Amino acid sequence: MIDFNHVTLEYPVTRTLALEDLTMQVARGEFIYLVGHSGAGKSSFMNLVLKRALPTRGEVRIAGEPLSRYRGRRTPLLRRRIGTVFQDNLLLHHLNAYDNVAFSLRVIGVPQREWPQRVTTALRTVGLEHKKQALPLQLSLGEQQRVAIARAIVSNPPLLLADEPTGNLDHENSREVLKILQNVNLRGTTVVVATHARELVETFRHRTLTLRKGRLVRDDPDGGYSL
Amino acid sequence: MMYHLRQALLAMRANFTATFSTLTTMTITLLVLGAVLLLTLNVNRTLEQLEAQVEVAAFLKDDANIPALLGQVKLYQGVHDARLVSREQVLAEMTRDYPYARDAAALAGNPFPNTLRMRVERVQDSRRIANIVQALPGVATVEYGANYVDPAVKTLNAIRTAGYGLVALLLLGTLFNILNAVRVAMFARRNEIGVMRLLGATPAFIRMPHLIEGVLVGLIAAVVSVSVLAASYLELAKRVAQLVPVFPIVTDLNTIAPILVGIALLSIVIGLLGSLFATSRYLRELE
């Protein structure tokens, strides 16, 4: 699903070396953690997959296609195949939970008649079907993050990227979010979670990639948090 | 489309000051443009009438070879028509306007020379033709109404040129105003636009509400300015026709309507173009 081949990323303005000679693969249907200190390169990895940045050297392939194939107007087609969840949930505060999730379908041009069923299913998956009328500010942070996950999965993307999805959440809500992401993975979606949360990585064990100063220093198929 | 229209209206309401400022500038620009165009229409009509009336008169010496001169001036480029008015005909014309001229002629003889009268195709050619004819043998002096033709042509052309210059500047200002207003609107929606891009929205989807906003601003400015222009011009034309009946003011709706429609279309096109530039640039900056 994701294939990095000797990828280096240097940000042009600051000349910061974000990733250096990174080679790794994520298979279809896998659940992986990406761990590392701040500045280790986790977000840069996400930016490359989303084509918010381009590699300085090396090649990135998503679902077998090189990133360079998604030029200009084709970039949105790539992003439609990737669900995204961020620490800051990026919900639109003037829309209720239902409309926030439906917004994803509107943006990619799904016919309106399909929205109720698909949105309801997505909200049910994250356990918030009963709160579809609530505005984001009427929801707890954990619930907001669950709405963000519903928005990310409503278009059934084959890949889900979660960048510090539990960064703002307490222990209980963090576990809840992780369980939901695991359920999404069990349905066949490839899930990549960038996180600092040692306890979660230790508890819900999956393949774990450890980055340090832009380099891959550990690839543990059995999981476990070790920086 | 309803979604985009609703978003456009929301953006206009949320950025009311910027939208109102753009709308006002655009309306004023269109009013000035309309005024200049209608003025030009009337200037052209006046020039046409002047051209139809202006004659170059060559006063001939007694020994002039009249048939040769007449044949020669008719060949000049810009001369529409040329005819000889004999000294007797001139005296008769003068007597019609000034009855004492015949008495004067009875005492001192007919003082008027034979005259060649030439009609020019364009009033601007009067001076050139007068100079050429002046140099011909047998021509004493040439008169072409320089005292009023030259200043009139210069003044009318200056008004027209200044008007077009002013309108060009105002149109440029309006375009920048729209660019600014759309940019403010997009900045206000930056979070939403960021989410859209992550979800896979195409640039066309993101920019659509702002294009609609530009077209709406253009449309509103067009309706206001064309209504004001039409009403005030027709009222003004009516008063001018009453006060100065000889002035050839245009009141024909078939002549005025295309100008007003053109102004309205221009307004919409400027609204659309301004939004296109602004959205393209904003999205390019995000890439």
Coordinates of C-alpha atoms in Angstrom, one line a residue:
Chain A
M1 CA 0.0 0.0 0.0
I2 CA 2.8 2.4 0.9
D3 CA 6.3 2.0 -0.5
F4 CA 9.2 4.3 0.4
N5 CA 12.3 3.6 -1.6
H6 CA 15.5 5.5 -0.3
V7 CA 13.4 8.6 0.4
T8 CA 15.0 11.8 1.6
L9 CA 13.0 14.9 2.4
E10 CA 14.7 18.2 2.9
Y11 CA 12.5 21.3 3.4
P12 CA 13.8 23.9 1.0
V13 CA 13.4 27.1 3.0
T14 CA 14.8 25.9 6.3
R15 CA 17.1 23.3 4.8
T16 CA 15.9 20.9 7.5
L17 CA 16.6 17.3 6.8
A18 CA 13.2 15.7 7.8
L19 CA 13.7 12.2 6.4
E20 CA 16.9 10.6 5.3
D21 CA 17.2 7.6 3.0
L22 CA 14.0 6.0 4.4
T23 CA 13.1 2.6 2.9
M24 CA 10.0 0.8 4.2
Q25 CA 6.8 -0.8 3.0
V26 CA 3.3 -1.0 4.5
A27 CA 1.3 -3.9 3.2
R28 CA -2.4 -3.6 2.3
G29 CA -4.5 -4.3 5.4
E30 CA -1.7 -3.6 7.9
F31 CA -1.9 -1.6 11.1
I32 CA 1.3 0.1 11.9
Y33 CA 2.5 2.6 14.5
L34 CA 5.0 5.3 13.6
V35 CA 6.8 6.4 16.8
G36 CA 9.6 8.8 17.6
H37 CA 10.4 12.0 19.4
S38 CA 9.2 15.4 18.1
G39 CA 11.0 16.2 14.9
A40 CA 11.8 12.5 14.2
G41 CA 10.0 12.7 10.9
K42 CA 6.5 11.2 11.6
S43 CA 4.6 14.2 10.3
S44 CA 6.9 14.5 7.3
F45 CA 6.1 10.8 6.5
M46 CA 2.4 11.7 6.6
N47 CA 3.0 14.8 4.4
L48 CA 4.7 12.8 1.8
V49 CA 2.0 10.2 1.7
L50 CA -0.6 13.0 1.3
K51 CA 1.6 14.8 -1.3
R52 CA 1.8 17.9 0.9
A53 CA 5.5 17.6 0.3
L54 CA 7.6 15.9 -2.4
P55 CA 10.7 13.8 -1.8
T56 CA 14.0 15.5 -2.4
R57 CA 15.4 12.1 -3.4
G58 CA 14.0 8.6 -3.8
E59 CA 10.5 7.4 -4.7
V60 CA 7.2 7.1 -2.9
R61 CA 4.6 4.8 -4.2
I62 CA 1.0 4.6 -3.0
A63 CA -1.0 1.6 -4.0
G64 CA 1.6 0.7 -6.5
E65 CA 1.6 4.1 -8.2
P66 CA 4.5 6.6 -7.9
L67 CA 3.6 9.9 -6.2
S68 CA 4.8 11.7 -9.3
R69 CA 1.8 10.4 -11.2
Y70 CA -0.5 12.5 -9.1
R71 CA 0.5 15.8 -10.6
G72 CA -1.5 19.0 -10.4
R73 CA -5.2 18.3 -10.8
R74 CA -4.7 14.6 -10.0
T75 CA -3.6 15.3 -6.4
P76 CA -7.2 15.4 -5.2
L77 CA -7.7 11.9 -6.6
L78 CA -4.8 10.6 -4.4
R79 CA -6.2 12.3 -1.3
R80 CA -9.7 10.8 -1.9
R81 CA -8.1 7.4 -1.4
I82 CA -6.6 8.4 2.0
G83 CA -8.6 9.1 5.2
T84 CA -6.9 11.5 7.6
V85 CA -7.2 12.1 11.3
F86 CA -5.2 14.7 13.1
Q87 CA -4.5 15.7 16.7
D88 CA -6.5 18.9 16.1
N89 CA -9.6 17.2 14.7
L90 CA -10.2 19.9 12.1
L91 CA -14.0 19.7 12.4
L92 CA -16.0 22.6 10.9
H93 CA -17.5 24.2 14.0
H94 CA -20.6 25.6 12.2
L95 CA -21.6 22.1 11.1
N96 CA -23.2 19.4 13.3
A97 CA -21.7 15.9 13.5
Y98 CA -23.8 14.6 10.6
D99 CA -22.9 17.5 8.3
N100 CA -19.2 17.3 9.2
V101 CA -19.2 13.7 8.1
A102 CA -21.4 14.4 5.1
F103 CA -19.0 17.2 4.1
S104 CA -16.5 14.6 3.0
L105 CA -19.0 13.0 0.7
R106 CA -20.1 16.4 -0.7
V107 CA -16.5 17.4 -1.5
I108 CA -15.8 14.2 -3.5
G109 CA -19.2 14.5 -5.3
V110 CA -21.1 11.5 -3.8
P111 CA -24.8 11.8 -4.7
Q112 CA -26.8 13.3 -1.9
R113 CA -29.3 10.4 -1.8
E114 CA -26.4 8.2 -0.5
W115 CA -25.5 10.4 2.3
P116 CA -27.9 9.4 5.0
Q117 CA -27.1 5.7 4.9
R118 CA -23.3 6.2 4.6
V119 CA -23.1 8.9 7.2
T120 CA -25.2 7.0 9.7
T121 CA -23.1 3.9 9.2
A122 CA -19.9 5.9 9.8
L123 CA -21.3 7.5 12.9
R124 CA -22.5 4.1 14.1
T125 CA -19.0 2.7 13.6
V126 CA -17.6 5.3 16.0
G127 CA -20.5 5.0 18.4
L128 CA -22.0 8.4 17.9
E129 CA -25.1 7.8 15.9
H130 CA -27.2 9.3 18.7
K131 CA -25.2 12.6 18.6
K132 CA -25.4 13.4 14.9
Q133 CA -27.2 16.7 15.6
A134 CA -24.6 18.0 18.0
L135 CA -22.3 20.7 17.1
P136 CA -18.5 20.0 17.7
L137 CA -18.5 22.4 20.7
Q138 CA -21.3 20.4 22.3
L139 CA -19.1 17.3 22.1
S140 CA -16.2 16.2 24.3
L141 CA -12.7 16.1 22.8
G142 CA -12.9 12.3 22.5
E143 CA -16.3 12.5 20.8
Q144 CA -14.9 15.2 18.4
Q145 CA -12.1 12.9 17.5
R146 CA -14.5 10.1 16.8
V147 CA -16.5 12.3 14.5
A148 CA -13.2 13.1 12.7
I149 CA -12.6 9.4 12.3
A150 CA -16.2 9.0 11.0
R151 CA -15.5 11.7 8.4
A152 CA -12.2 10.0 7.4
I153 CA -13.8 6.6 6.9
V154 CA -17.2 7.6 5.4
S155 CA -15.8 7.5 1.8
N156 CA -14.3 4.0 2.5
P157 CA -10.7 4.9 1.7
P158 CA -8.3 2.0 1.5
L159 CA -5.8 3.9 3.6
L160 CA -6.2 5.8 6.9
L161 CA -3.5 8.1 8.3
A162 CA -3.8 9.2 11.9
D163 CA -1.3 11.8 13.1
E164 CA -1.3 11.9 16.9
P165 CA -5.0 11.1 17.0
T166 CA -4.9 10.8 20.8
G167 CA -2.6 13.8 21.5
N168 CA -5.4 15.9 23.1
L169 CA -7.3 13.0 24.8
D170 CA -7.3 11.5 28.2
H171 CA -6.4 7.8 28.8
E172 CA -10.0 6.5 28.5
N173 CA -10.8 8.4 25.3
S174 CA -7.4 7.5 23.8
R175 CA -8.1 3.8 24.3
E176 CA -11.6 4.3 22.8
V177 CA -10.1 5.9 19.7
L178 CA -7.5 3.2 19.3
K179 CA -10.2 0.5 19.5
I180 CA -12.1 2.3 16.8
L181 CA -9.0 2.5 14.5
Q182 CA -8.5 -1.2 15.1
N183 CA -12.0 -1.9 14.1
V184 CA -11.6 0.1 10.9
N185 CA -8.4 -1.9 10.2
L186 CA -10.3 -5.2 10.7
R187 CA -12.6 -4.2 7.9
G188 CA -9.6 -4.1 5.5
T189 CA -8.4 -0.5 5.7
T190 CA -4.7 0.0 6.0
V191 CA -4.1 2.1 9.1
V192 CA -1.0 4.2 9.9
V193 CA -0.9 5.8 13.4
A194 CA 1.8 8.3 14.3
T195 CA 1.9 8.6 18.1
H196 CA 3.8 9.4 21.2
A197 CA 1.5 7.3 23.4
R198 CA 3.7 4.6 24.8
E199 CA 1.0 3.0 26.8
L200 CA -1.3 2.5 23.8
V201 CA 1.5 1.1 21.6
E202 CA 2.4 -1.3 24.4
T203 CA -1.2 -2.3 25.0
F204 CA -2.6 -2.6 21.4
R205 CA 0.4 -4.3 19.8
H206 CA 1.0 -3.9 16.1
R207 CA 4.0 -3.5 13.9
T208 CA 6.0 -0.5 15.0
L209 CA 8.4 1.7 13.0
T210 CA 10.7 3.9 15.1
L211 CA 12.1 7.0 13.6
R212 CA 15.0 9.1 14.9
K213 CA 16.2 12.3 13.3
G214 CA 14.6 11.3 10.0
R215 CA 16.0 7.8 9.9
L216 CA 14.3 4.4 10.4
V217 CA 16.1 2.9 13.4
R218 CA 13.8 0.1 14.3
D219 CA 11.1 -2.0 12.5
D220 CA 9.5 -4.3 15.1
P221 CA 6.8 -6.6 13.6
D222 CA 5.7 -7.6 17.2
G223 CA 5.3 -4.0 18.3
G224 CA 6.5 -2.4 21.5
Y225 CA 7.6 1.1 22.3
S226 CA 11.4 1.7 22.3
L227 CA 12.9 5.0 21.3
Chain B
M1 CA -24.8 24.3 -7.1
M2 CA -27.2 25.4 -4.3
Y3 CA -24.4 24.6 -1.8
H4 CA -22.0 26.8 -3.7
L5 CA -24.5 29.6 -4.0
R6 CA -25.3 29.4 -0.2
Q7 CA -21.5 29.5 0.5
A8 CA -21.1 32.5 -1.7
L9 CA -23.9 34.4 0.1
L10 CA -22.5 33.4 3.5
A11 CA -19.1 34.7 2.4
M12 CA -20.6 37.9 1.2
R13 CA -22.4 38.4 4.4
A14 CA -19.4 37.4 6.6
N15 CA -17.2 39.9 4.7
F16 CA -19.8 42.6 4.3
T17 CA -17.4 45.5 4.5
A18 CA -15.1 44.2 1.7
T19 CA -18.0 43.2 -0.4
F20 CA -19.8 46.5 0.0
S21 CA -16.6 48.4 -0.8
T22 CA -16.1 46.4 -4.0
L23 CA -19.8 46.8 -4.9
T24 CA -19.6 50.5 -4.4
T25 CA -16.4 51.0 -6.4
M26 CA -17.7 48.8 -9.2
T27 CA -21.0 50.6 -9.4
I28 CA -19.2 54.0 -9.5
T29 CA -16.8 52.8 -12.2
L30 CA -19.7 51.5 -14.3
L31 CA -21.6 54.8 -13.9
V32 CA -18.5 56.7 -15.0
L33 CA -18.0 54.3 -17.9
G34 CA -21.6 54.6 -18.9
A35 CA -21.5 58.3 -18.7
V36 CA -18.3 58.4 -20.9
L37 CA -19.8 56.0 -23.4
L38 CA -23.0 58.0 -23.7
L39 CA -21.1 61.2 -23.9
T40 CA -19.0 59.7 -26.7
L41 CA -22.1 58.6 -28.5
N42 CA -23.3 62.2 -28.4
V43 CA -19.9 63.6 -29.3
N44 CA -19.8 61.3 -32.3
R45 CA -23.2 62.4 -33.3
T46 CA -22.2 66.1 -33.0
L47 CA -19.0 65.5 -35.0
E48 CA -21.1 63.8 -37.7
Q49 CA -23.4 66.8 -37.8
L50 CA -20.4 69.2 -37.9
E51 CA -18.8 67.2 -40.7
A52 CA -22.0 67.4 -42.6
Q53 CA -22.0 71.1 -42.3
V54 CA -18.4 72.1 -42.5
E55 CA -17.2 73.5 -45.8
V56 CA -13.9 74.7 -47.0
A57 CA -14.3 77.9 -49.1
A58 CA -11.6 79.0 -51.6
F59 CA -12.0 82.7 -52.7
L60 CA -10.7 82.9 -56.2
K61 CA -8.8 85.7 -58.0
D62 CA -10.4 87.3 -61.0
D63 CA -8.0 85.6 -63.4
A64 CA -8.4 82.1 -61.9
N65 CA -9.0 79.2 -64.3
I66 CA -12.2 78.1 -62.7
P67 CA -12.9 74.8 -64.6
A68 CA -9.4 73.6 -64.1
L69 CA -9.5 74.4 -60.3
L70 CA -12.8 72.8 -59.9
G71 CA -11.6 69.6 -61.6
Q72 CA -8.5 69.5 -59.6
V73 CA -10.0 69.9 -56.1
K74 CA -12.6 67.2 -56.8
L75 CA -9.7 64.8 -57.1
Y76 CA -8.3 65.5 -53.7
Q77 CA -8.6 62.7 -51.1
G78 CA -11.0 63.8 -48.3
V79 CA -13.1 66.1 -50.6
H80 CA -16.6 64.8 -50.6
D81 CA -18.0 67.4 -53.0
A82 CA -16.9 70.6 -54.7
R83 CA -19.0 73.3 -56.5
L84 CA -18.5 76.8 -57.8
V85 CA -20.6 79.6 -56.3
S86 CA -20.3 82.6 -58.6
R87 CA -19.9 86.2 -57.3
E88 CA -23.5 86.9 -58.3
Q89 CA -24.8 83.9 -56.3
V90 CA -22.6 85.0 -53.3
L91 CA -24.1 88.5 -53.4
A92 CA -27.6 87.0 -53.6
E93 CA -26.9 84.8 -50.5
M94 CA -25.5 87.8 -48.7
T95 CA -28.5 90.0 -49.6
R96 CA -30.8 87.3 -48.2
D97 CA -29.0 87.4 -44.9
Y98 CA -28.1 91.1 -44.9
P99 CA -30.5 93.2 -47.1
Y100 CA -28.3 96.2 -47.1
A101 CA -25.6 94.3 -49.0
R102 CA -27.3 95.0 -52.4
D103 CA -27.3 98.7 -51.7
A104 CA -23.6 98.6 -50.9
A105 CA -23.0 96.6 -54.1
A106 CA -25.0 99.2 -56.1
L107 CA -22.7 102.0 -54.8
A108 CA -19.3 100.2 -54.9
G109 CA -19.8 97.2 -57.2
N110 CA -20.1 93.5 -56.2
P111 CA -17.2 93.0 -53.7
F112 CA -17.5 89.2 -53.5
P113 CA -15.2 86.9 -55.4
N114 CA -16.1 83.7 -57.2
T115 CA -15.9 81.0 -54.6
L116 CA -15.1 77.2 -54.6
R117 CA -17.0 75.4 -51.9
M118 CA -15.8 72.0 -50.8
R119 CA -17.4 69.5 -48.5
V120 CA -15.0 67.3 -46.6
E121 CA -15.5 63.7 -45.6
R122 CA -14.1 64.2 -42.1
V123 CA -14.0 67.4 -40.2
Q124 CA -10.4 66.7 -39.1
D125 CA -9.3 67.0 -42.8
S126 CA -10.5 70.6 -43.1
R127 CA -7.1 72.2 -42.2
R128 CA -5.1 69.9 -44.5
I129 CA -7.4 70.5 -47.5
A130 CA -7.5 74.2 -46.9
N131 CA -3.6 74.3 -46.9
I132 CA -3.4 72.4 -50.2
V133 CA -6.0 74.5 -51.9
Q134 CA -4.5 77.8 -50.6
A135 CA -1.3 76.9 -52.6
L136 CA -3.1 76.6 -55.9
P137 CA -2.7 79.3 -58.5
G138 CA -5.8 81.6 -58.8
V139 CA -6.8 81.1 -55.1
A140 CA -6.7 84.3 -53.1
T141 CA -7.6 83.0 -49.6
V142 CA -9.2 80.0 -48.0
E143 CA -11.7 79.9 -45.1
Y144 CA -12.7 76.7 -43.3
G145 CA -14.0 78.0 -40.0
A146 CA -10.7 77.3 -38.2
N147 CA -11.9 79.4 -35.3
Y148 CA -14.6 77.0 -34.3
V149 CA -13.8 73.7 -36.1
D150 CA -10.3 73.1 -34.7
P151 CA -11.1 73.9 -31.0
A152 CA -14.3 71.9 -31.2
V153 CA -12.6 68.8 -32.6
K154 CA -9.8 69.1 -30.1
T155 CA -12.1 69.6 -27.1
L156 CA -14.4 66.8 -28.1
N157 CA -11.5 64.4 -28.7
A158 CA -9.8 65.4 -25.4
I159 CA -13.0 64.8 -23.5
R160 CA -13.4 61.4 -25.1
T161 CA -9.7 60.4 -24.5
A162 CA -9.8 61.6 -20.8
G163 CA -13.0 59.7 -20.3
Y164 CA -11.5 56.5 -21.6
G165 CA -8.3 57.0 -19.5
L166 CA -10.4 57.5 -16.4
V167 CA -12.5 54.5 -17.1
A168 CA -9.4 52.3 -17.7
L169 CA -8.0 53.4 -14.3
L170 CA -11.3 52.8 -12.6
L171 CA -11.6 49.3 -14.1
L172 CA -8.2 48.4 -13.0
G173 CA -9.0 49.7 -9.5
T174 CA -12.2 47.6 -9.5
L175 CA -10.3 44.5 -10.5
F176 CA -7.9 44.9 -7.6
N177 CA -10.8 45.6 -5.3
I178 CA -12.5 42.3 -6.3
L179 CA -9.1 40.4 -6.0
N180 CA -8.8 41.8 -2.5
A181 CA -12.4 41.0 -1.5
V182 CA -12.2 37.4 -2.7
R183 CA -8.9 37.0 -1.0
V184 CA -10.3 38.1 2.3
A185 CA -13.3 35.8 1.8
M186 CA -10.9 32.8 1.1
F187 CA -8.8 33.7 4.1
A188 CA -11.8 33.7 6.3
R189 CA -12.6 30.2 5.0
R190 CA -9.0 28.9 5.3
N191 CA -9.8 26.2 7.8
E192 CA -12.7 24.9 5.6
I193 CA -10.5 25.1 2.5
G194 CA -7.7 23.2 4.3
V195 CA -10.2 20.4 5.2
M196 CA -11.5 20.3 1.7
R197 CA -8.1 19.9 0.2
L198 CA -7.3 17.1 2.7
L199 CA -10.6 15.4 1.8
G200 CA -9.7 15.5 -1.9
A201 CA -11.7 18.5 -3.2
T202 CA -10.7 19.7 -6.7
P203 CA -9.6 23.3 -7.1
A204 CA -12.8 23.9 -9.1
F205 CA -14.9 22.8 -6.1
I206 CA -13.0 25.0 -3.7
R207 CA -13.1 28.1 -5.9
M208 CA -16.7 27.8 -7.1
P209 CA -18.4 29.8 -4.2
H210 CA -15.9 32.6 -4.8
L211 CA -16.5 32.7 -8.5
I212 CA -20.2 32.9 -7.8
E213 CA -19.5 35.7 -5.3
G214 CA -17.6 37.6 -8.1
V215 CA -20.4 37.1 -10.6
L216 CA -23.0 38.2 -8.0
V217 CA -21.1 41.3 -7.1
G218 CA -20.8 42.1 -10.8
L219 CA -24.4 41.4 -11.4
I220 CA -25.6 43.6 -8.6
A221 CA -23.3 46.4 -9.7
A222 CA -24.6 46.0 -13.2
V223 CA -28.3 46.2 -12.2
V224 CA -27.8 49.3 -10.0
S225 CA -25.5 51.2 -12.4
V226 CA -27.5 50.4 -15.6
S227 CA -30.8 51.4 -13.9
V228 CA -29.4 54.7 -12.6
L229 CA -27.7 55.4 -15.9
A230 CA -30.8 54.7 -18.0
A231 CA -33.1 56.7 -15.8
S232 CA -30.8 59.7 -15.4
Y233 CA -29.7 59.8 -19.1
L234 CA -33.2 59.7 -20.4
E235 CA -34.2 62.5 -18.0
L236 CA -31.2 64.6 -18.9
A237 CA -31.7 64.0 -22.7
K238 CA -35.3 65.2 -22.3
R239 CA -34.3 68.4 -20.6
V240 CA -31.4 69.1 -23.1
A241 CA -33.8 68.5 -26.0
Q242 CA -36.2 71.1 -24.5
L243 CA -33.5 73.6 -23.6
V244 CA -31.2 73.3 -26.7
P245 CA -33.4 71.8 -29.5
V246 CA -30.6 72.1 -32.1
F247 CA -28.2 69.9 -30.1
P248 CA -28.4 66.4 -31.7
I249 CA -28.7 64.4 -28.4
V250 CA -29.3 60.7 -28.8
T251 CA -32.6 59.5 -27.3
D252 CA -33.2 56.5 -29.5
L253 CA -33.5 53.4 -27.2
N254 CA -32.2 51.1 -29.9
T255 CA -28.9 53.0 -30.0
I256 CA -28.6 53.3 -26.2
A257 CA -29.6 49.7 -25.2
P258 CA -26.5 48.0 -26.6
I259 CA -24.3 50.3 -24.6
L260 CA -26.2 49.5 -21.4
V261 CA -26.2 45.8 -22.1
G262 CA -22.4 46.0 -22.8
I263 CA -21.8 47.7 -19.5
A264 CA -23.8 45.0 -17.7
L265 CA -21.9 42.2 -19.4
L266 CA -18.5 43.9 -18.7
S267 CA -19.4 44.2 -15.0
I268 CA -20.1 40.5 -14.8
V269 CA -17.0 39.6 -16.7
I270 CA -14.9 41.7 -14.4
G271 CA -16.4 40.1 -11.3
L272 CA -15.7 36.7 -12.7
L273 CA -12.1 37.5 -13.9
G274 CA -11.2 39.1 -10.5
S275 CA -12.4 36.0 -8.7
L276 CA -10.6 33.7 -11.1
F277 CA -7.3 35.5 -10.6
A278 CA -7.8 35.7 -6.8
T279 CA -8.7 32.1 -6.3
S280 CA -6.0 30.8 -8.7
R281 CA -3.4 32.7 -6.8
Y282 CA -4.6 31.7 -3.4
L283 CA -4.7 28.0 -4.3
R284 CA -1.3 28.2 -5.9
E285 CA 0.1 29.7 -2.7
L286 CA -1.3 26.7 -0.8
E287 CA 0.4 24.2 -3.0

